[in-house]
Amino acid sequence: MQILDGKKVSQELALKLQGEVATFKAQNIHPKLTIILVGEDPASESYVRSKKKLAESVGLEFDLIRYTPEEMDTAQLIEKIQELNNDQKVHGILVQLPLPKHIYEPEIIKAIDPKKDVDGFTAYNLGKMFLSTDFEELAPCTPLGVIRILESYNIDILGKEAVVVGASNIVGKPMGVMLLNRKATVTICNSKTRDLAAQTRRADILVVAVGKAKFITADMVKEGAVVIDVGINRGEDGKICGDVDFENVAPKTSFITPVPGGCGPMTVACLMENVVKAARRLSGLTTEKTS
Ligand code: NAP
C-alpha cells in the first residue's frame, strides 16, 4: 500500500504555478483572485485562510472581501459580483460557500462570469466538461485535484472500473464525468443506491465524497483498489477524518489518500491552477475552446 501524498503533490503543483505566474508578471499580467466571504462560519474562515496562504505563496494578487450577513442580500451580492466581472484586474472570483440561508446560492453562482469562475461551479463550465477533456477548462477544484493526484502517481484510469460514492454537483457528478472523459467505466452512487457495497467492491478506483465519517469499511473495498477519500468530517475523538475507515481499509489498497493531507491540499492547489488558467485566457495568451 502506498499513501497518495496530497500535500507533496500540491506543493509540486504550487511550485510549477509560481514559475508560470512569474512569467506572467514579466509580461505585466498580475493574476488576481478575489474571494467574497459572507458571515463567519469557522470552516469557511479556515478554508479561506489556506486559499490566501497558497495564493500568496504562488505569487497571485489576493483580495478578501468580507460582509456580515446583515450587509448582503441576493441582489446586493449579485451587484458586487457584476462589479468584479467588469474589473479587468480580477481574473478569478470565488464566493465562499455555504452562504447564509437568506442568500439564494444558485443565483449567486449564475452571476459569476464563467471566464472568472475559478471554482468551476457555473452551469456553463460544468456543462462544457461533458464534451471531453479538451473542454474541462475551469473544472471544479476537488475532482480536478483527484485527477491531478492520480496523474502524479501514474495511476491509469483508462479502462478501469471507477466508482464514485456521492453525487453532489461540485464533487461527485463532475468527478464521474472527468473519469468517464478519461475512459474509465463509471458508476456514480447516491443515497438511494441499492447494495452500495456491491458497487464499491467492483471498484478499481473508488472515490468517496459523502460527508460521513468512516462510512466506507474494509469489507466494501476490493483488494488492491485505489481509494480516494474526499470527505472531511470531525470524528468522535474531535479529530478530522475522512469518509473511509482508513486504518482498516488502507492495508487492502494499492494506493490511498489520507485525511488530512490528501484531497484537501489538492483542492486548494487546483484553485490556484484555475486562477492561472483564467488569467492566461483573459489576457489573450490562450483562447477558449468552444464547441
Ligand atoms: P453533499 O453535497 O452533502 O453530497 C453528499 C453526497 O453523498 C450526495 O450525493 C448524497 O446522495 C451522497 N450520500 C449520502 N449518503 C449516502 C449513502 N448512504 N450512500 C451513498 N451516497 C450517499 O457533499 P459534498 O459537498 O459532495 O461533500 C462530500 C464530502 O466531501 C464532505 O465531507 C465535504 O466536507 C467533503 N469535501 C471535501 C473537499 C476537499 O477539498 N477535500 C471539497 C469539497 C467537499 P444524494 O445525492 O442522494 O443526497
mmCIF file of C-alpha atoms and ligand atoms in Angstrom:
data_model
loop_
_atom_site.group_PDB
_atom_site.id
_atom_site.type_symbol
_atom_site.label_atom_id
_atom_site.label_comp_id
_atom_site.label_asym_id
_atom_site.label_seq_id
_atom_site.Cartn_x
_atom_site.Cartn_y
_atom_site.Cartn_z
ATOM 1 C CA MET A 1 0.000 0.000 0.000
ATOM 2 C CA GLN A 2 1.227 3.464 -0.904
ATOM 3 C CA ILE A 3 -0.023 6.751 0.521
ATOM 4 C CA LEU A 4 -1.094 9.319 -2.063
ATOM 5 C CA ASP A 5 0.564 12.354 -0.553
ATOM 6 C CA GLY A 6 -1.700 15.264 -1.462
ATOM 7 C CA LYS A 7 0.426 17.700 0.457
ATOM 8 C CA LYS A 8 3.522 16.850 -1.549
ATOM 9 C CA VAL A 9 1.735 16.848 -4.923
ATOM 10 C CA SER A 10 0.035 20.149 -4.108
ATOM 11 C CA GLN A 11 3.405 21.706 -3.257
ATOM 12 C CA GLU A 12 4.842 20.495 -6.573
ATOM 13 C CA LEU A 13 1.868 21.976 -8.430
ATOM 14 C CA ALA A 14 2.220 25.249 -6.499
ATOM 15 C CA LEU A 15 5.884 25.460 -7.451
ATOM 16 C CA LYS A 16 5.050 24.978 -11.122
ATOM 17 C CA LEU A 17 2.347 27.657 -10.905
ATOM 18 C CA GLN A 18 4.779 30.007 -9.160
ATOM 19 C CA GLY A 19 7.023 29.790 -12.225
ATOM 20 C CA GLU A 20 4.092 30.487 -14.570
ATOM 21 C CA VAL A 21 2.936 33.456 -12.504
ATOM 22 C CA ALA A 22 6.472 34.870 -12.625
ATOM 23 C CA THR A 23 6.428 34.702 -16.431
ATOM 24 C CA PHE A 24 3.018 36.449 -16.455
ATOM 25 C CA LYS A 25 4.366 39.209 -14.239
ATOM 26 C CA ALA A 26 7.277 39.704 -16.613
ATOM 27 C CA GLN A 27 4.594 40.495 -19.230
ATOM 28 C CA ASN A 28 2.855 42.860 -16.804
ATOM 29 C CA ILE A 29 -0.009 40.432 -16.143
ATOM 30 C CA HIS A 30 -0.800 40.122 -12.439
ATOM 31 C CA PRO A 31 -3.192 37.192 -11.888
ATOM 32 C CA LYS A 32 -5.627 38.065 -9.142
ATOM 33 C CA LEU A 33 -8.061 36.017 -7.074
ATOM 34 C CA THR A 34 -10.886 37.753 -5.226
ATOM 35 C CA ILE A 35 -12.845 35.851 -2.598
ATOM 36 C CA ILE A 36 -16.152 37.029 -1.164
ATOM 37 C CA LEU A 37 -16.961 35.744 2.319
ATOM 38 C CA VAL A 38 -20.334 36.457 3.892
ATOM 39 C CA GLY A 39 -20.595 35.632 7.597
ATOM 40 C CA GLU A 40 -18.167 33.984 9.982
ATOM 41 C CA ASP A 41 -18.590 30.245 9.507
ATOM 42 C CA PRO A 42 -15.472 28.761 11.195
ATOM 43 C CA ALA A 43 -14.884 26.116 8.495
ATOM 44 C CA SER A 44 -15.176 28.770 5.754
ATOM 45 C CA GLU A 45 -12.758 31.013 7.651
ATOM 46 C CA SER A 46 -10.238 28.175 7.757
ATOM 47 C CA TYR A 47 -10.672 27.336 4.035
ATOM 48 C CA VAL A 48 -10.247 30.997 3.092
ATOM 49 C CA ARG A 49 -7.078 31.232 5.201
ATOM 50 C CA SER A 50 -5.496 28.305 3.371
ATOM 51 C CA LYS A 51 -6.529 29.721 -0.022
ATOM 52 C CA LYS A 52 -4.983 33.092 0.875
ATOM 53 C CA LYS A 53 -1.772 31.459 2.085
ATOM 54 C CA LEU A 54 -1.289 29.396 -1.062
ATOM 55 C CA ALA A 55 -2.334 32.242 -3.395
ATOM 56 C CA GLU A 56 0.306 34.459 -1.856
ATOM 57 C CA SER A 57 2.986 31.791 -1.960
ATOM 58 C CA VAL A 58 2.261 31.199 -5.662
ATOM 59 C CA GLY A 59 2.580 34.954 -6.243
ATOM 60 C CA LEU A 60 -1.061 35.735 -7.023
ATOM 61 C CA GLU A 61 -2.666 39.007 -6.061
ATOM 62 C CA PHE A 62 -5.280 38.212 -3.452
ATOM 63 C CA ASP A 63 -8.246 40.122 -2.137
ATOM 64 C CA LEU A 64 -10.728 39.009 0.507
ATOM 65 C CA ILE A 65 -13.981 40.951 0.642
ATOM 66 C CA ARG A 66 -15.922 40.325 3.839
ATOM 67 C CA TYR A 67 -19.524 41.081 4.642
ATOM 68 C CA THR A 68 -21.736 40.418 7.610
ATOM 69 C CA PRO A 69 -24.950 38.530 6.734
ATOM 70 C CA GLU A 70 -26.922 41.729 7.507
ATOM 71 C CA GLU A 71 -24.949 43.691 4.911
ATOM 72 C CA MET A 72 -25.839 41.432 1.981
ATOM 73 C CA ASP A 73 -28.886 40.013 0.304
ATOM 74 C CA THR A 74 -29.054 38.147 -3.031
ATOM 75 C CA ALA A 75 -29.468 41.282 -5.164
ATOM 76 C CA GLN A 76 -26.655 43.172 -3.430
ATOM 77 C CA LEU A 77 -24.271 40.247 -3.747
ATOM 78 C CA ILE A 78 -25.094 39.886 -7.453
ATOM 79 C CA GLU A 79 -24.329 43.572 -7.885
ATOM 80 C CA LYS A 80 -20.931 43.126 -6.213
ATOM 81 C CA ILE A 81 -20.167 40.117 -8.430
ATOM 82 C CA GLN A 82 -21.055 42.104 -11.554
ATOM 83 C CA GLU A 83 -18.642 44.803 -10.438
ATOM 84 C CA LEU A 84 -15.893 42.173 -10.137
ATOM 85 C CA ASN A 85 -16.904 40.639 -13.507
ATOM 86 C CA ASN A 86 -16.185 44.036 -15.059
ATOM 87 C CA ASP A 87 -12.937 44.645 -13.176
ATOM 88 C CA GLN A 88 -10.100 43.813 -15.577
ATOM 89 C CA LYS A 89 -7.647 43.431 -12.704
ATOM 90 C CA VAL A 90 -9.640 40.468 -11.313
ATOM 91 C CA HIS A 91 -9.107 37.082 -13.008
ATOM 92 C CA GLY A 92 -10.781 34.754 -10.535
ATOM 93 C CA ILE A 93 -13.927 35.275 -8.448
ATOM 94 C CA LEU A 94 -14.811 32.837 -5.703
ATOM 95 C CA VAL A 95 -17.841 33.156 -3.444
ATOM 96 C CA GLN A 96 -17.115 31.063 -0.381
ATOM 97 C CA LEU A 97 -19.943 28.593 0.262
ATOM 98 C CA PRO A 98 -22.124 27.970 2.155
ATOM 99 C CA LEU A 99 -23.842 31.350 2.087
ATOM 100 C CA PRO A 100 -26.271 32.464 4.798
ATOM 101 C CA LYS A 101 -29.738 30.999 4.224
ATOM 102 C CA HIS A 102 -31.331 34.281 3.077
ATOM 103 C CA ILE A 103 -28.994 34.441 0.050
ATOM 104 C CA TYR A 104 -30.046 32.230 -2.880
ATOM 105 C CA GLU A 105 -26.904 30.327 -3.860
ATOM 106 C CA PRO A 106 -27.841 29.269 -7.441
ATOM 107 C CA GLU A 107 -28.476 32.904 -8.441
ATOM 108 C CA ILE A 108 -25.125 33.919 -6.967
ATOM 109 C CA ILE A 109 -23.189 31.231 -8.826
ATOM 110 C CA LYS A 110 -25.054 32.130 -12.025
ATOM 111 C CA ALA A 111 -23.939 35.763 -11.666
ATOM 112 C CA ILE A 112 -20.227 34.882 -11.863
ATOM 113 C CA ASP A 113 -18.667 35.387 -15.299
ATOM 114 C CA PRO A 114 -17.818 31.796 -16.405
ATOM 115 C CA LYS A 115 -14.394 33.053 -17.524
ATOM 116 C CA LYS A 116 -13.671 34.081 -13.918
ATOM 117 C CA ASP A 117 -15.464 31.109 -12.308
ATOM 118 C CA VAL A 118 -12.353 29.549 -10.771
ATOM 119 C CA ASP A 119 -14.414 27.213 -8.566
ATOM 120 C CA GLY A 120 -15.850 25.765 -11.798
ATOM 121 C CA PHE A 121 -19.401 25.812 -10.402
ATOM 122 C CA THR A 122 -21.296 27.694 -13.133
ATOM 123 C CA ALA A 123 -23.616 25.697 -15.377
ATOM 124 C CA TYR A 124 -21.519 26.819 -18.337
ATOM 125 C CA ASN A 125 -18.259 25.373 -17.043
ATOM 126 C CA LEU A 126 -19.929 22.237 -15.664
ATOM 127 C CA GLY A 127 -21.770 21.678 -18.954
ATOM 128 C CA LYS A 128 -18.674 22.102 -21.090
ATOM 129 C CA MET A 129 -16.949 19.309 -19.214
ATOM 130 C CA PHE A 130 -19.387 16.839 -20.771
ATOM 131 C CA LEU A 131 -17.776 17.333 -24.182
ATOM 132 C CA SER A 132 -14.284 15.968 -23.478
ATOM 133 C CA THR A 133 -11.096 16.621 -21.510
ATOM 134 C CA ASP A 134 -10.312 19.415 -24.009
ATOM 135 C CA PHE A 135 -13.278 21.369 -22.680
ATOM 136 C CA GLU A 136 -12.520 20.913 -18.976
ATOM 137 C CA GLU A 137 -11.134 24.414 -18.828
ATOM 138 C CA LEU A 138 -12.290 25.590 -15.414
ATOM 139 C CA ALA A 139 -13.197 22.284 -13.793
ATOM 140 C CA PRO A 140 -14.356 22.096 -10.163
ATOM 141 C CA CYS A 141 -11.249 22.096 -7.974
ATOM 142 C CA THR A 142 -11.887 18.981 -5.869
ATOM 143 C CA PRO A 143 -12.401 16.487 -8.724
ATOM 144 C CA LEU A 144 -9.610 18.223 -10.640
ATOM 145 C CA GLY A 145 -7.386 17.640 -7.590
ATOM 146 C CA VAL A 146 -8.273 13.942 -7.645
ATOM 147 C CA ILE A 147 -7.292 13.713 -11.314
ATOM 148 C CA ARG A 148 -4.022 15.552 -10.633
ATOM 149 C CA ILE A 149 -3.081 13.227 -7.773
ATOM 150 C CA LEU A 150 -3.828 10.126 -9.896
ATOM 151 C CA GLU A 151 -1.708 11.596 -12.721
ATOM 152 C CA SER A 152 1.105 12.406 -10.340
ATOM 153 C CA TYR A 153 1.368 8.769 -9.221
ATOM 154 C CA ASN A 154 0.937 7.491 -12.803
ATOM 155 C CA ILE A 155 -2.249 5.657 -11.890
ATOM 156 C CA ASP A 156 -4.004 4.529 -15.068
ATOM 157 C CA ILE A 157 -7.657 5.495 -15.410
ATOM 158 C CA LEU A 158 -8.280 4.142 -18.919
ATOM 159 C CA GLY A 159 -10.413 1.003 -18.895
ATOM 160 C CA LYS A 160 -10.712 0.932 -15.105
ATOM 161 C CA GLU A 161 -13.884 0.380 -13.103
ATOM 162 C CA ALA A 162 -14.339 3.679 -11.272
ATOM 163 C CA VAL A 163 -16.978 4.010 -8.576
ATOM 164 C CA VAL A 164 -17.802 7.411 -7.141
ATOM 165 C CA VAL A 165 -19.807 7.448 -3.916
ATOM 166 C CA GLY A 166 -21.605 10.777 -3.633
ATOM 167 C CA ALA A 167 -23.277 12.685 -6.442
ATOM 168 C CA SER A 168 -23.115 16.352 -5.497
ATOM 169 C CA ASN A 169 -22.878 18.973 -8.230
ATOM 170 C CA ILE A 170 -19.474 20.132 -7.008
ATOM 171 C CA VAL A 171 -17.733 16.810 -6.298
ATOM 172 C CA GLY A 172 -19.418 13.510 -7.190
ATOM 173 C CA LYS A 173 -21.050 14.322 -10.549
ATOM 174 C CA PRO A 174 -18.123 16.227 -12.111
ATOM 175 C CA MET A 175 -15.773 13.559 -10.725
ATOM 176 C CA GLY A 176 -17.744 10.913 -12.604
ATOM 177 C CA VAL A 177 -17.618 12.953 -15.810
ATOM 178 C CA MET A 178 -13.863 13.548 -15.539
ATOM 179 C CA LEU A 179 -13.211 9.844 -15.005
ATOM 180 C CA LEU A 180 -15.503 8.994 -17.938
ATOM 181 C CA ASN A 181 -13.675 11.531 -20.140
ATOM 182 C CA ARG A 182 -10.514 9.556 -19.340
ATOM 183 C CA LYS A 183 -12.204 6.288 -20.393
ATOM 184 C CA ALA A 184 -12.994 4.719 -17.065
ATOM 185 C CA THR A 185 -16.232 2.762 -16.755
ATOM 186 C CA VAL A 186 -18.015 4.900 -14.218
ATOM 187 C CA THR A 187 -20.696 4.280 -11.614
ATOM 188 C CA ILE A 188 -21.905 7.223 -9.524
ATOM 189 C CA CYS A 189 -23.724 6.248 -6.324
ATOM 190 C CA ASN A 190 -26.092 8.319 -4.207
ATOM 191 C CA SER A 191 -28.099 7.934 -1.014
ATOM 192 C CA LYS A 192 -30.684 5.742 -2.765
ATOM 193 C CA THR A 193 -28.201 3.301 -4.326
ATOM 194 C CA ARG A 194 -29.189 -0.256 -3.506
ATOM 195 C CA ASP A 195 -26.494 -2.559 -2.089
ATOM 196 C CA LEU A 196 -23.770 0.081 -2.089
ATOM 197 C CA ALA A 197 -21.125 -2.450 -1.041
ATOM 198 C CA ALA A 198 -21.772 -4.487 -4.206
ATOM 199 C CA GLN A 199 -20.949 -1.359 -6.224
ATOM 200 C CA THR A 200 -17.885 -0.278 -4.241
ATOM 201 C CA ARG A 201 -16.416 -3.799 -4.239
ATOM 202 C CA ARG A 202 -16.204 -3.667 -8.054
ATOM 203 C CA ALA A 203 -14.084 -0.515 -7.999
ATOM 204 C CA ASP A 204 -10.508 -0.419 -9.250
ATOM 205 C CA ILE A 205 -10.687 3.284 -8.397
ATOM 206 C CA LEU A 206 -13.020 4.246 -5.563
ATOM 207 C CA VAL A 207 -13.688 7.932 -4.905
ATOM 208 C CA VAL A 208 -15.726 8.730 -1.819
ATOM 209 C CA ALA A 209 -17.423 12.098 -1.249
ATOM 210 C CA VAL A 210 -20.321 11.568 1.107
ATOM 211 C CA GLY A 211 -19.571 13.500 4.292
ATOM 212 C CA LYS A 212 -19.954 10.637 6.787
ATOM 213 C CA ALA A 213 -17.042 9.671 8.997
ATOM 214 C CA LYS A 214 -15.608 6.181 8.357
ATOM 215 C CA PHE A 215 -18.550 5.360 6.068
ATOM 216 C CA ILE A 216 -16.520 3.060 3.798
ATOM 217 C CA THR A 217 -15.406 -0.035 5.670
ATOM 218 C CA ALA A 218 -12.845 -2.681 4.700
ATOM 219 C CA ASP A 219 -15.493 -5.187 3.512
ATOM 220 C CA MET A 220 -16.650 -2.617 0.908
ATOM 221 C CA VAL A 221 -13.271 -2.392 -0.818
ATOM 222 C CA LYS A 222 -11.660 -4.723 -3.350
ATOM 223 C CA GLU A 223 -8.134 -5.968 -2.669
ATOM 224 C CA GLY A 224 -5.645 -3.705 -4.492
ATOM 225 C CA ALA A 225 -8.107 -0.844 -5.163
ATOM 226 C CA VAL A 226 -7.055 2.795 -5.396
ATOM 227 C CA VAL A 227 -9.061 4.672 -2.766
ATOM 228 C CA ILE A 228 -9.545 8.425 -2.838
ATOM 229 C CA ASP A 229 -11.189 9.908 0.228
ATOM 230 C CA VAL A 230 -12.656 13.352 -0.376
ATOM 231 C CA GLY A 231 -14.627 13.543 2.879
ATOM 232 C CA ILE A 232 -13.778 15.952 5.647
ATOM 233 C CA ASN A 233 -15.502 15.130 8.930
ATOM 234 C CA ARG A 234 -14.879 15.557 12.602
ATOM 235 C CA GLY A 235 -14.679 12.119 14.209
ATOM 236 C CA GLU A 236 -15.954 11.168 17.661
ATOM 237 C CA ASP A 237 -12.496 11.941 19.058
ATOM 238 C CA GLY A 238 -12.741 15.521 17.703
ATOM 239 C CA LYS A 239 -10.079 14.861 15.060
ATOM 240 C CA ILE A 240 -10.531 15.483 11.334
ATOM 241 C CA CYS A 241 -11.206 12.248 9.449
ATOM 242 C CA GLY A 242 -12.396 11.183 6.026
ATOM 243 C CA ASP A 243 -15.305 9.106 4.757
ATOM 244 C CA VAL A 244 -13.110 5.996 4.682
ATOM 245 C CA ASP A 245 -12.202 3.897 7.720
ATOM 246 C CA PHE A 246 -8.535 4.478 6.875
ATOM 247 C CA GLU A 247 -6.975 2.180 9.475
ATOM 248 C CA ASN A 248 -8.845 -0.919 8.299
ATOM 249 C CA VAL A 249 -9.194 -0.080 4.602
ATOM 250 C CA ALA A 250 -5.609 1.045 3.875
ATOM 251 C CA PRO A 251 -3.998 -2.421 4.152
ATOM 252 C CA LYS A 252 -6.287 -3.725 1.364
ATOM 253 C CA THR A 253 -5.498 -0.923 -1.083
ATOM 254 C CA SER A 254 -2.724 -0.318 -3.602
ATOM 255 C CA PHE A 255 -2.956 3.451 -3.096
ATOM 256 C CA ILE A 256 -4.966 5.554 -0.655
ATOM 257 C CA THR A 257 -5.278 9.230 0.243
ATOM 258 C CA PRO A 258 -5.040 10.173 3.912
ATOM 259 C CA VAL A 259 -7.314 12.731 5.598
ATOM 260 C CA PRO A 260 -5.946 15.259 6.286
ATOM 261 C CA GLY A 261 -3.174 15.547 3.708
ATOM 262 C CA GLY A 262 -4.906 14.051 0.665
ATOM 263 C CA CYS A 263 -7.657 15.774 -1.324
ATOM 264 C CA GLY A 264 -7.821 18.906 0.866
ATOM 265 C CA PRO A 265 -4.487 20.469 -0.187
ATOM 266 C CA MET A 266 -5.037 19.314 -3.788
ATOM 267 C CA THR A 267 -8.327 21.228 -3.945
ATOM 268 C CA VAL A 268 -6.626 24.458 -2.881
ATOM 269 C CA ALA A 269 -3.728 23.950 -5.315
ATOM 270 C CA CYS A 270 -6.172 23.294 -8.182
ATOM 271 C CA LEU A 271 -7.968 26.523 -7.342
ATOM 272 C CA MET A 272 -4.657 28.290 -7.973
ATOM 273 C CA GLU A 273 -4.277 26.318 -11.216
ATOM 274 C CA ASN A 274 -7.695 27.617 -12.294
ATOM 275 C CA VAL A 275 -6.802 31.221 -11.437
ATOM 276 C CA VAL A 276 -3.656 30.924 -13.558
ATOM 277 C CA LYS A 277 -5.690 29.370 -16.404
ATOM 278 C CA ALA A 278 -8.326 32.114 -16.166
ATOM 279 C CA ALA A 279 -5.648 34.818 -16.177
ATOM 280 C CA ARG A 280 -3.978 33.237 -19.196
ATOM 281 C CA ARG A 281 -7.228 33.198 -21.140
ATOM 282 C CA LEU A 282 -8.459 36.645 -20.036
ATOM 283 C CA SER A 283 -5.091 38.113 -21.022
ATOM 284 C CA GLY A 284 -5.397 36.637 -24.500
ATOM 285 C CA LEU A 285 -2.491 34.209 -24.084
ATOM 286 C CA THR A 286 -4.843 31.322 -24.954
ATOM 287 C CA THR A 287 -8.303 31.196 -26.447
ATOM 288 C CA GLU A 288 -11.342 29.473 -25.071
ATOM 289 C CA LYS A 289 -12.349 26.165 -26.593
ATOM 290 C CA THR A 290 -15.967 26.261 -27.637
ATOM 291 C CA SER A 291 -17.911 23.600 -29.434
HETATM 292 P P1 NAP B 1 -23.019 16.804 -0.302
HETATM 293 O O1 NAP B 1 -23.420 17.903 -1.217
HETATM 294 O O2 NAP B 1 -23.638 16.699 1.050
HETATM 295 O O3 NAP B 1 -23.275 15.436 -1.085
HETATM 296 C C1 NAP B 1 -23.134 14.205 -0.459
HETATM 297 C C2 NAP B 1 -23.459 13.123 -1.449
HETATM 298 O O4 NAP B 1 -23.343 11.881 -0.770
HETATM 299 C C3 NAP B 1 -24.881 13.206 -2.013
HETATM 300 O O5 NAP B 1 -24.869 12.984 -3.399
HETATM 301 C C4 NAP B 1 -25.619 12.076 -1.298
HETATM 302 O O6 NAP B 1 -26.628 11.454 -2.060
HETATM 303 C C5 NAP B 1 -24.484 11.094 -1.072
HETATM 304 N N1 NAP B 1 -24.811 10.181 0.016
HETATM 305 C C6 NAP B 1 -25.277 10.474 1.250
HETATM 306 N N2 NAP B 1 -25.486 9.343 1.943
HETATM 307 C C7 NAP B 1 -25.165 8.315 1.132
HETATM 308 C C8 NAP B 1 -25.191 6.914 1.264
HETATM 309 N N3 NAP B 1 -25.615 6.333 2.372
HETATM 310 N N4 NAP B 1 -24.764 6.175 0.211
HETATM 311 C C9 NAP B 1 -24.336 6.747 -0.933
HETATM 312 N N5 NAP B 1 -24.294 8.082 -1.110
HETATM 313 C C10 NAP B 1 -24.711 8.854 -0.097
HETATM 314 O O7 NAP B 1 -21.462 16.784 -0.041
HETATM 315 P P2 NAP B 1 -20.209 17.280 -0.946
HETATM 316 O O8 NAP B 1 -20.202 18.744 -0.994
HETATM 317 O O9 NAP B 1 -20.136 16.487 -2.202
HETATM 318 O O10 NAP B 1 -19.031 16.810 0.012
HETATM 319 C C11 NAP B 1 -18.832 15.476 0.401
HETATM 320 C C12 NAP B 1 -17.729 15.406 1.424
HETATM 321 O O11 NAP B 1 -16.546 15.901 0.824
HETATM 322 C C13 NAP B 1 -17.950 16.258 2.671
HETATM 323 O O12 NAP B 1 -17.334 15.604 3.760
HETATM 324 C C14 NAP B 1 -17.201 17.535 2.370
HETATM 325 O O13 NAP B 1 -16.763 18.190 3.542
HETATM 326 C C15 NAP B 1 -16.035 16.977 1.598
HETATM 327 N N6 NAP B 1 -15.410 17.921 0.687
HETATM 328 C C16 NAP B 1 -14.057 17.966 0.697
HETATM 329 C C17 NAP B 1 -13.383 18.794 -0.154
HETATM 330 C C18 NAP B 1 -11.896 18.795 -0.127
HETATM 331 O O14 NAP B 1 -11.295 19.765 -0.528
HETATM 332 N N7 NAP B 1 -11.279 17.701 0.306
HETATM 333 C C19 NAP B 1 -14.095 19.603 -1.031
HETATM 334 C C20 NAP B 1 -15.478 19.528 -1.073
HETATM 335 C C21 NAP B 1 -16.121 18.665 -0.206
HETATM 336 P P3 NAP B 1 -27.939 12.200 -2.579
HETATM 337 O O15 NAP B 1 -27.477 12.897 -3.836
HETATM 338 O O16 NAP B 1 -28.901 11.108 -2.835
HETATM 339 O O17 NAP B 1 -28.358 13.143 -1.500
#
